[in-house]
PDB file of C-alpha atoms in Angstrom:
ATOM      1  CA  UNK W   1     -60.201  -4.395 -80.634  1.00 74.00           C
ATOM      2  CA  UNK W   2     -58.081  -7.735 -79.548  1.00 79.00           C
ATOM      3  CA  UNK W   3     -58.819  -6.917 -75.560  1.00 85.00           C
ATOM      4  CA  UNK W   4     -59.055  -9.486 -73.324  1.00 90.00           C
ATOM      5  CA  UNK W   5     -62.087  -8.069 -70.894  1.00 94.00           C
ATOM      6  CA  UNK W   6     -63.360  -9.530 -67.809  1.00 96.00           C
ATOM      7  CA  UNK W   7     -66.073  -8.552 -66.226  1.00 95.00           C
ATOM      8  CA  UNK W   8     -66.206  -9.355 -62.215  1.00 95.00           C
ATOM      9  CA  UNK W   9     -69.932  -8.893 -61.456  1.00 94.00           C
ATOM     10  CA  UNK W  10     -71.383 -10.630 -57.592  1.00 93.00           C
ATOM     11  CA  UNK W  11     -74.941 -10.620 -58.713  1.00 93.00           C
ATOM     12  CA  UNK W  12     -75.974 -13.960 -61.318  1.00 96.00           C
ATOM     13  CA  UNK W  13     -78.720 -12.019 -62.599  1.00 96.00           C
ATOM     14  CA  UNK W  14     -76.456  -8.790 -63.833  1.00 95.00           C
ATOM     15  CA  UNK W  15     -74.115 -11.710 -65.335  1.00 95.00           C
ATOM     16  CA  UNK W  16     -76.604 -12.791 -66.896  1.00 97.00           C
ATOM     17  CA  UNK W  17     -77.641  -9.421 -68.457  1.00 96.00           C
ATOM     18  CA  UNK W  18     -74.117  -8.636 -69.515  1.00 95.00           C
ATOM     19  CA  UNK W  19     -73.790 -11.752 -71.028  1.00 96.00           C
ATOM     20  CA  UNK W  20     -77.357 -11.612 -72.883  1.00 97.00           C
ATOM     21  CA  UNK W  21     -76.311  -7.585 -74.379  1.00 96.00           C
ATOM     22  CA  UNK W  22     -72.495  -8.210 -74.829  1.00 95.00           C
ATOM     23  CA  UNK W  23     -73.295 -11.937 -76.360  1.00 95.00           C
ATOM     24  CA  UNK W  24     -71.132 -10.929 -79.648  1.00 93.00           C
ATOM     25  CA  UNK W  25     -68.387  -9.567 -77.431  1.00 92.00           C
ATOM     26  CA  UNK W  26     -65.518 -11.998 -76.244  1.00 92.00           C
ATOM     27  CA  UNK W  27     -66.111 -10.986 -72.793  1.00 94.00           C
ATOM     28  CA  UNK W  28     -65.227 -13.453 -70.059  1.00 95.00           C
ATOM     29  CA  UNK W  29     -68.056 -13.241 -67.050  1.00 96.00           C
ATOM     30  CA  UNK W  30     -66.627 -14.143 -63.679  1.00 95.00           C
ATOM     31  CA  UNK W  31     -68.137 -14.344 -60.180  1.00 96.00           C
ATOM     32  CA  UNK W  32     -66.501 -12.226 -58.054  1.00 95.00           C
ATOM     33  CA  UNK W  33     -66.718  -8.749 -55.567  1.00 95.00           C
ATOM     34  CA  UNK W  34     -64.782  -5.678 -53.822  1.00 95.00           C
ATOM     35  CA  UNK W  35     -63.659  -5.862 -51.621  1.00 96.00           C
ATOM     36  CA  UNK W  36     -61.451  -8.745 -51.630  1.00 95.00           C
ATOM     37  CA  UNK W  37     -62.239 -10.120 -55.422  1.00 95.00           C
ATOM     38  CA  UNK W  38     -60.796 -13.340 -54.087  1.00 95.00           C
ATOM     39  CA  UNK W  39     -61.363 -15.192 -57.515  1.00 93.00           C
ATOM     40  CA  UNK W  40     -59.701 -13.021 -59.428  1.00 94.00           C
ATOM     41  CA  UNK W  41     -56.807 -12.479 -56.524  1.00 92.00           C
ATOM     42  CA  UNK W  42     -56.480 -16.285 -56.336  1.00 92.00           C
ATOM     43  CA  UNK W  43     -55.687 -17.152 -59.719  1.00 91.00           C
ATOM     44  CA  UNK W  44     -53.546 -14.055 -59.185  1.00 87.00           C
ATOM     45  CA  UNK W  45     -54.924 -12.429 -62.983  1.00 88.00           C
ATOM     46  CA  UNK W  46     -53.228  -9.817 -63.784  1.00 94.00           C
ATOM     47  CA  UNK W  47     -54.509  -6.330 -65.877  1.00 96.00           C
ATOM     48  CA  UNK W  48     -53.338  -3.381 -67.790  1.00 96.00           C
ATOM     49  CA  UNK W  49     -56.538  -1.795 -67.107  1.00 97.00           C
ATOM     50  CA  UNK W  50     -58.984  -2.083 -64.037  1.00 97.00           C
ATOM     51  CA  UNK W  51     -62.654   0.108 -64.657  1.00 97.00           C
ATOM     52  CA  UNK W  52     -64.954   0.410 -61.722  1.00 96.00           C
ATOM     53  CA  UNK W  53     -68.158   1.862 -63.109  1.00 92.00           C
ATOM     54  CA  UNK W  54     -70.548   3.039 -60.730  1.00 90.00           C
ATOM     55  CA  UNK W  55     -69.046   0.845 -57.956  1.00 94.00           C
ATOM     56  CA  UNK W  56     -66.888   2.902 -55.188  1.00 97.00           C
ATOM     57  CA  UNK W  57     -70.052   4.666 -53.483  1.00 95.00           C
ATOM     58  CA  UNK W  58     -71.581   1.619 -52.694  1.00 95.00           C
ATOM     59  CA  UNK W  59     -68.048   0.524 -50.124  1.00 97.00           C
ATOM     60  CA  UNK W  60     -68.027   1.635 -47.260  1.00 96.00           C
ATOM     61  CA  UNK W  61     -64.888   3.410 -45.740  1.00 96.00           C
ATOM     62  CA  UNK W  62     -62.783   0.552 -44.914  1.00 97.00           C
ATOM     63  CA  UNK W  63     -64.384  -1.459 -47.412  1.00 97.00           C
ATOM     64  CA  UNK W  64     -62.976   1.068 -49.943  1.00 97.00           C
ATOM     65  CA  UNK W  65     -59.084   0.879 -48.301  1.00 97.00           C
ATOM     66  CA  UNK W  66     -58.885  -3.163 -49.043  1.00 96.00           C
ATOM     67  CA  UNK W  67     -60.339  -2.815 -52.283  1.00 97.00           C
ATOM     68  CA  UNK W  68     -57.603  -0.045 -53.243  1.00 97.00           C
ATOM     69  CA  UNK W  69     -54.964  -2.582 -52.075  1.00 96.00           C
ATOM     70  CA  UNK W  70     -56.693  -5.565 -54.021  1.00 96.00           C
ATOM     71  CA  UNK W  71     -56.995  -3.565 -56.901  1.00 97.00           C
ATOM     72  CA  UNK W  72     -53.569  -2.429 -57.015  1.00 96.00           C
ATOM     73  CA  UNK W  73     -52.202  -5.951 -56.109  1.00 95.00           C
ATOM     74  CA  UNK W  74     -54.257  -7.125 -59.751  1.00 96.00           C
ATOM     75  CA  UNK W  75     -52.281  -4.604 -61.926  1.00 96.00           C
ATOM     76  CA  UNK W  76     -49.232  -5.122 -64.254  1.00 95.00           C
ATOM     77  CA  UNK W  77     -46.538  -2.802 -63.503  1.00 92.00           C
ATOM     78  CA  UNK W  78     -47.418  -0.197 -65.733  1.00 93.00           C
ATOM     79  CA  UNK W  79     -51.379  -0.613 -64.976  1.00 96.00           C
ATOM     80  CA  UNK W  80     -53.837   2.076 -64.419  1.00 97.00           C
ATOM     81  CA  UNK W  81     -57.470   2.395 -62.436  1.00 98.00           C
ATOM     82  CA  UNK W  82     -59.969   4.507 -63.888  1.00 98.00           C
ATOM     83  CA  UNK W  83     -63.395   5.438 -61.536  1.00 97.00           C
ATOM     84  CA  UNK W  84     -66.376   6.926 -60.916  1.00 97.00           C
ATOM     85  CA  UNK W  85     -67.439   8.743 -57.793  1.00 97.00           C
ATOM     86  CA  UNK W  86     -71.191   9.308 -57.283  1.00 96.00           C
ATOM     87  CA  UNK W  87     -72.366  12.577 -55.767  1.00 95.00           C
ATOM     88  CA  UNK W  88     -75.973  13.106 -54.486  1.00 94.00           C
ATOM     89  CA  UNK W  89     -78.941  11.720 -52.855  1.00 92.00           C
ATOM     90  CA  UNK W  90     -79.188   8.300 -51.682  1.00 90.00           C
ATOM     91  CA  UNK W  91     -82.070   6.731 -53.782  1.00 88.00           C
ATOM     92  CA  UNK W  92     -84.412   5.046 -51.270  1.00 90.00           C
ATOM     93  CA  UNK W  93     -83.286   1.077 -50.247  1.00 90.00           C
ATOM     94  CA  UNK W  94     -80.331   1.768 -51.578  1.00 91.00           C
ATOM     95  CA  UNK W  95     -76.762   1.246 -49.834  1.00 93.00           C
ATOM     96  CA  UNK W  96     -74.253   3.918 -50.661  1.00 93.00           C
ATOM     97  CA  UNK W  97     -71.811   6.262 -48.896  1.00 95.00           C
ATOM     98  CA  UNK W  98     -70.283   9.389 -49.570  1.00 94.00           C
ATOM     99  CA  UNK W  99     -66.980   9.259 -51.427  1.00 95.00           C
ATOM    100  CA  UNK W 100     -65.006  12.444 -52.643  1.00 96.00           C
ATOM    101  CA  UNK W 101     -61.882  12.892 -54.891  1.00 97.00           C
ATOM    102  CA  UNK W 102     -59.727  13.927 -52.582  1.00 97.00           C
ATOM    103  CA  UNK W 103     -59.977  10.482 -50.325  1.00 97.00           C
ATOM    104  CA  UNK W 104     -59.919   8.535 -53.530  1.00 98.00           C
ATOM    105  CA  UNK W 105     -56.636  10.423 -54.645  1.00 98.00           C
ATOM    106  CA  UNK W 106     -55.151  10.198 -51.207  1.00 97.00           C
ATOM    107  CA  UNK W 107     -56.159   6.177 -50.677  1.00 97.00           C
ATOM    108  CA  UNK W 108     -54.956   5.732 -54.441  1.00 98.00           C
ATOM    109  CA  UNK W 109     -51.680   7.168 -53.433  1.00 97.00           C
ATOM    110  CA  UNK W 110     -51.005   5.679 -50.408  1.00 96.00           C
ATOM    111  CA  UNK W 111     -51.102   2.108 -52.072  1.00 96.00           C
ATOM    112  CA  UNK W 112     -48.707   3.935 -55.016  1.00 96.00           C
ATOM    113  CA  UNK W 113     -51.211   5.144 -57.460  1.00 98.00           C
ATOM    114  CA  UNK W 114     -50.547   8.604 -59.282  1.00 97.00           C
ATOM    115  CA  UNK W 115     -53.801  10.379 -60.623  1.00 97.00           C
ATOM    116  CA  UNK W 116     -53.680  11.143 -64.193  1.00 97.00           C
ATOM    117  CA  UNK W 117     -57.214  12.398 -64.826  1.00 97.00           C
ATOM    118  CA  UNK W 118     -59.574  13.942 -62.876  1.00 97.00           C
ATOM    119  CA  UNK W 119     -63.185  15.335 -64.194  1.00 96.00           C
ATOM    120  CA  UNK W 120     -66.511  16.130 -63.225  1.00 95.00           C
ATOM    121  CA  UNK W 121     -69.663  15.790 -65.008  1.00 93.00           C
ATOM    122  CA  UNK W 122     -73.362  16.516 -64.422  1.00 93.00           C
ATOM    123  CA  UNK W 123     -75.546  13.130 -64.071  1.00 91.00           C
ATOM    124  CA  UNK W 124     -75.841  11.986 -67.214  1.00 90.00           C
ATOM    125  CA  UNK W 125     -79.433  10.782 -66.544  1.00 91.00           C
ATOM    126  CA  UNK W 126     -80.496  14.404 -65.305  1.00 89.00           C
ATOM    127  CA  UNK W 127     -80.631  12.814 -61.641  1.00 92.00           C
ATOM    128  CA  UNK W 128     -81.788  16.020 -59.676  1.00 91.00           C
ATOM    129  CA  UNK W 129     -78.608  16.019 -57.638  1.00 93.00           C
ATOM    130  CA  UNK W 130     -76.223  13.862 -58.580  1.00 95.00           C
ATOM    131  CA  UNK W 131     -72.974  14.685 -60.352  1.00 96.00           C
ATOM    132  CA  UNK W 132     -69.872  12.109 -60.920  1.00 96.00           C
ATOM    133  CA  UNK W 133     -66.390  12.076 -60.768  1.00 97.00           C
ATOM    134  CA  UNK W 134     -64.126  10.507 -62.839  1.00 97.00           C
ATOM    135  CA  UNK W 135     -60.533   9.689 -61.880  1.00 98.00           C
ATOM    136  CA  UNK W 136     -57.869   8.084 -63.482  1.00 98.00           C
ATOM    137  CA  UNK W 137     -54.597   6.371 -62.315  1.00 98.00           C
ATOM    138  CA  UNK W 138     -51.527   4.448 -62.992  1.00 97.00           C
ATOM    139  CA  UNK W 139     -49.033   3.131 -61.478  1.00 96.00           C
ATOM    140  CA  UNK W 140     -46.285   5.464 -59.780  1.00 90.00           C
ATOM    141  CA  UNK W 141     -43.274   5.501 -61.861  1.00 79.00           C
ATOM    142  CA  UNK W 142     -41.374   4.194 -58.793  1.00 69.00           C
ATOM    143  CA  UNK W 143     -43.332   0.722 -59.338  1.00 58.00           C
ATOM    144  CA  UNK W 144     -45.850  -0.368 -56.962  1.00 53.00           C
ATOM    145  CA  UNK W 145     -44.448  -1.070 -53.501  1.00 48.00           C
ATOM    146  CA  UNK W 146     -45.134  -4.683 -51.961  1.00 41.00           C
ATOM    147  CA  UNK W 147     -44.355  -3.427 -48.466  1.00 39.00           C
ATOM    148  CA  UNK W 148     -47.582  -1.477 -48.677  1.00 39.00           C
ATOM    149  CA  UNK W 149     -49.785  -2.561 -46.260  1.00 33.00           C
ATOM    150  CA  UNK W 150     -53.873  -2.076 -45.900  1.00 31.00           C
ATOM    151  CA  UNK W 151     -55.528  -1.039 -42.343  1.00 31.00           C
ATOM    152  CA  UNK W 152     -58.224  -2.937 -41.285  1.00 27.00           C
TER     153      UNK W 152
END
């Protein structure tokens, strides 16, 4: 549809999977990974639209305040966010962490984020268990403020 997409994906051989079912798709693959995305952050890209599929369980609490900030330092001034939360067990060897909508709204705020959207939805793979949430958010009218700063 004349998007520029790029896909930030820290493990080669998912890369390599996008690459191999999105190989008719002008998709540009790069190496990089919340928290920091320091790639991405260093040739200081800019987006209209940042997607994290599946991805915020899996950060850990303060983990998940520097990737808000990082995220929100990529956007264009009138950019938006859109997530999924994961709800439910913890599938064996696997490293997630409990994440809700209100601490994703609240973190999302604090680094001047307004939600837009907010849904839930049973697991779409009838995962006994699990349900998602999606949230979506843009940038507060006010602009994003650069004296924001991240705890660590």
């Amino acid at each position: 549809m004349g998007h520029r997409v790029v896909a930030a994906e820290p493990t080669a051989e998912l890369r390599a999977l996008g690459r191999r079912i999105h190989a008719d798709q002008e998709i540009e693959w790069v190496d990089d990974a919340l928290p920091e995305l320091p790639g991405l952050t260093a040739q200081e890209r800019r987006f209209d639209l940042i997607l994290l599929t599946a991805v915020w369980m899996h950060l850990d609490e303060r983990q998940r305040t520097s990737a808000m900030a990082h995220l929100v330092s990529l956007l264009e001034s009138e950019g938006r966010v859109v997530l999924s939360l994961r709800h439910g067990p913890v599938p064996a060897g696997r490293r997630m962490f409990p994440v809700s909508a209100e601490e994703t709204i609240r973190l999302a705020h604090n680094h001047g984020l307004d939600v837009v959207h907010e849904a839930q939805r049973e697991d779409p793979h009838g995962r006994f268990g699990v349900a998602w949430t999606y949230l979506g958010f843009r940038v507060s009218a006010g602009g994003k403020d650069p004296g924001l700063t991240t705890q660590q």
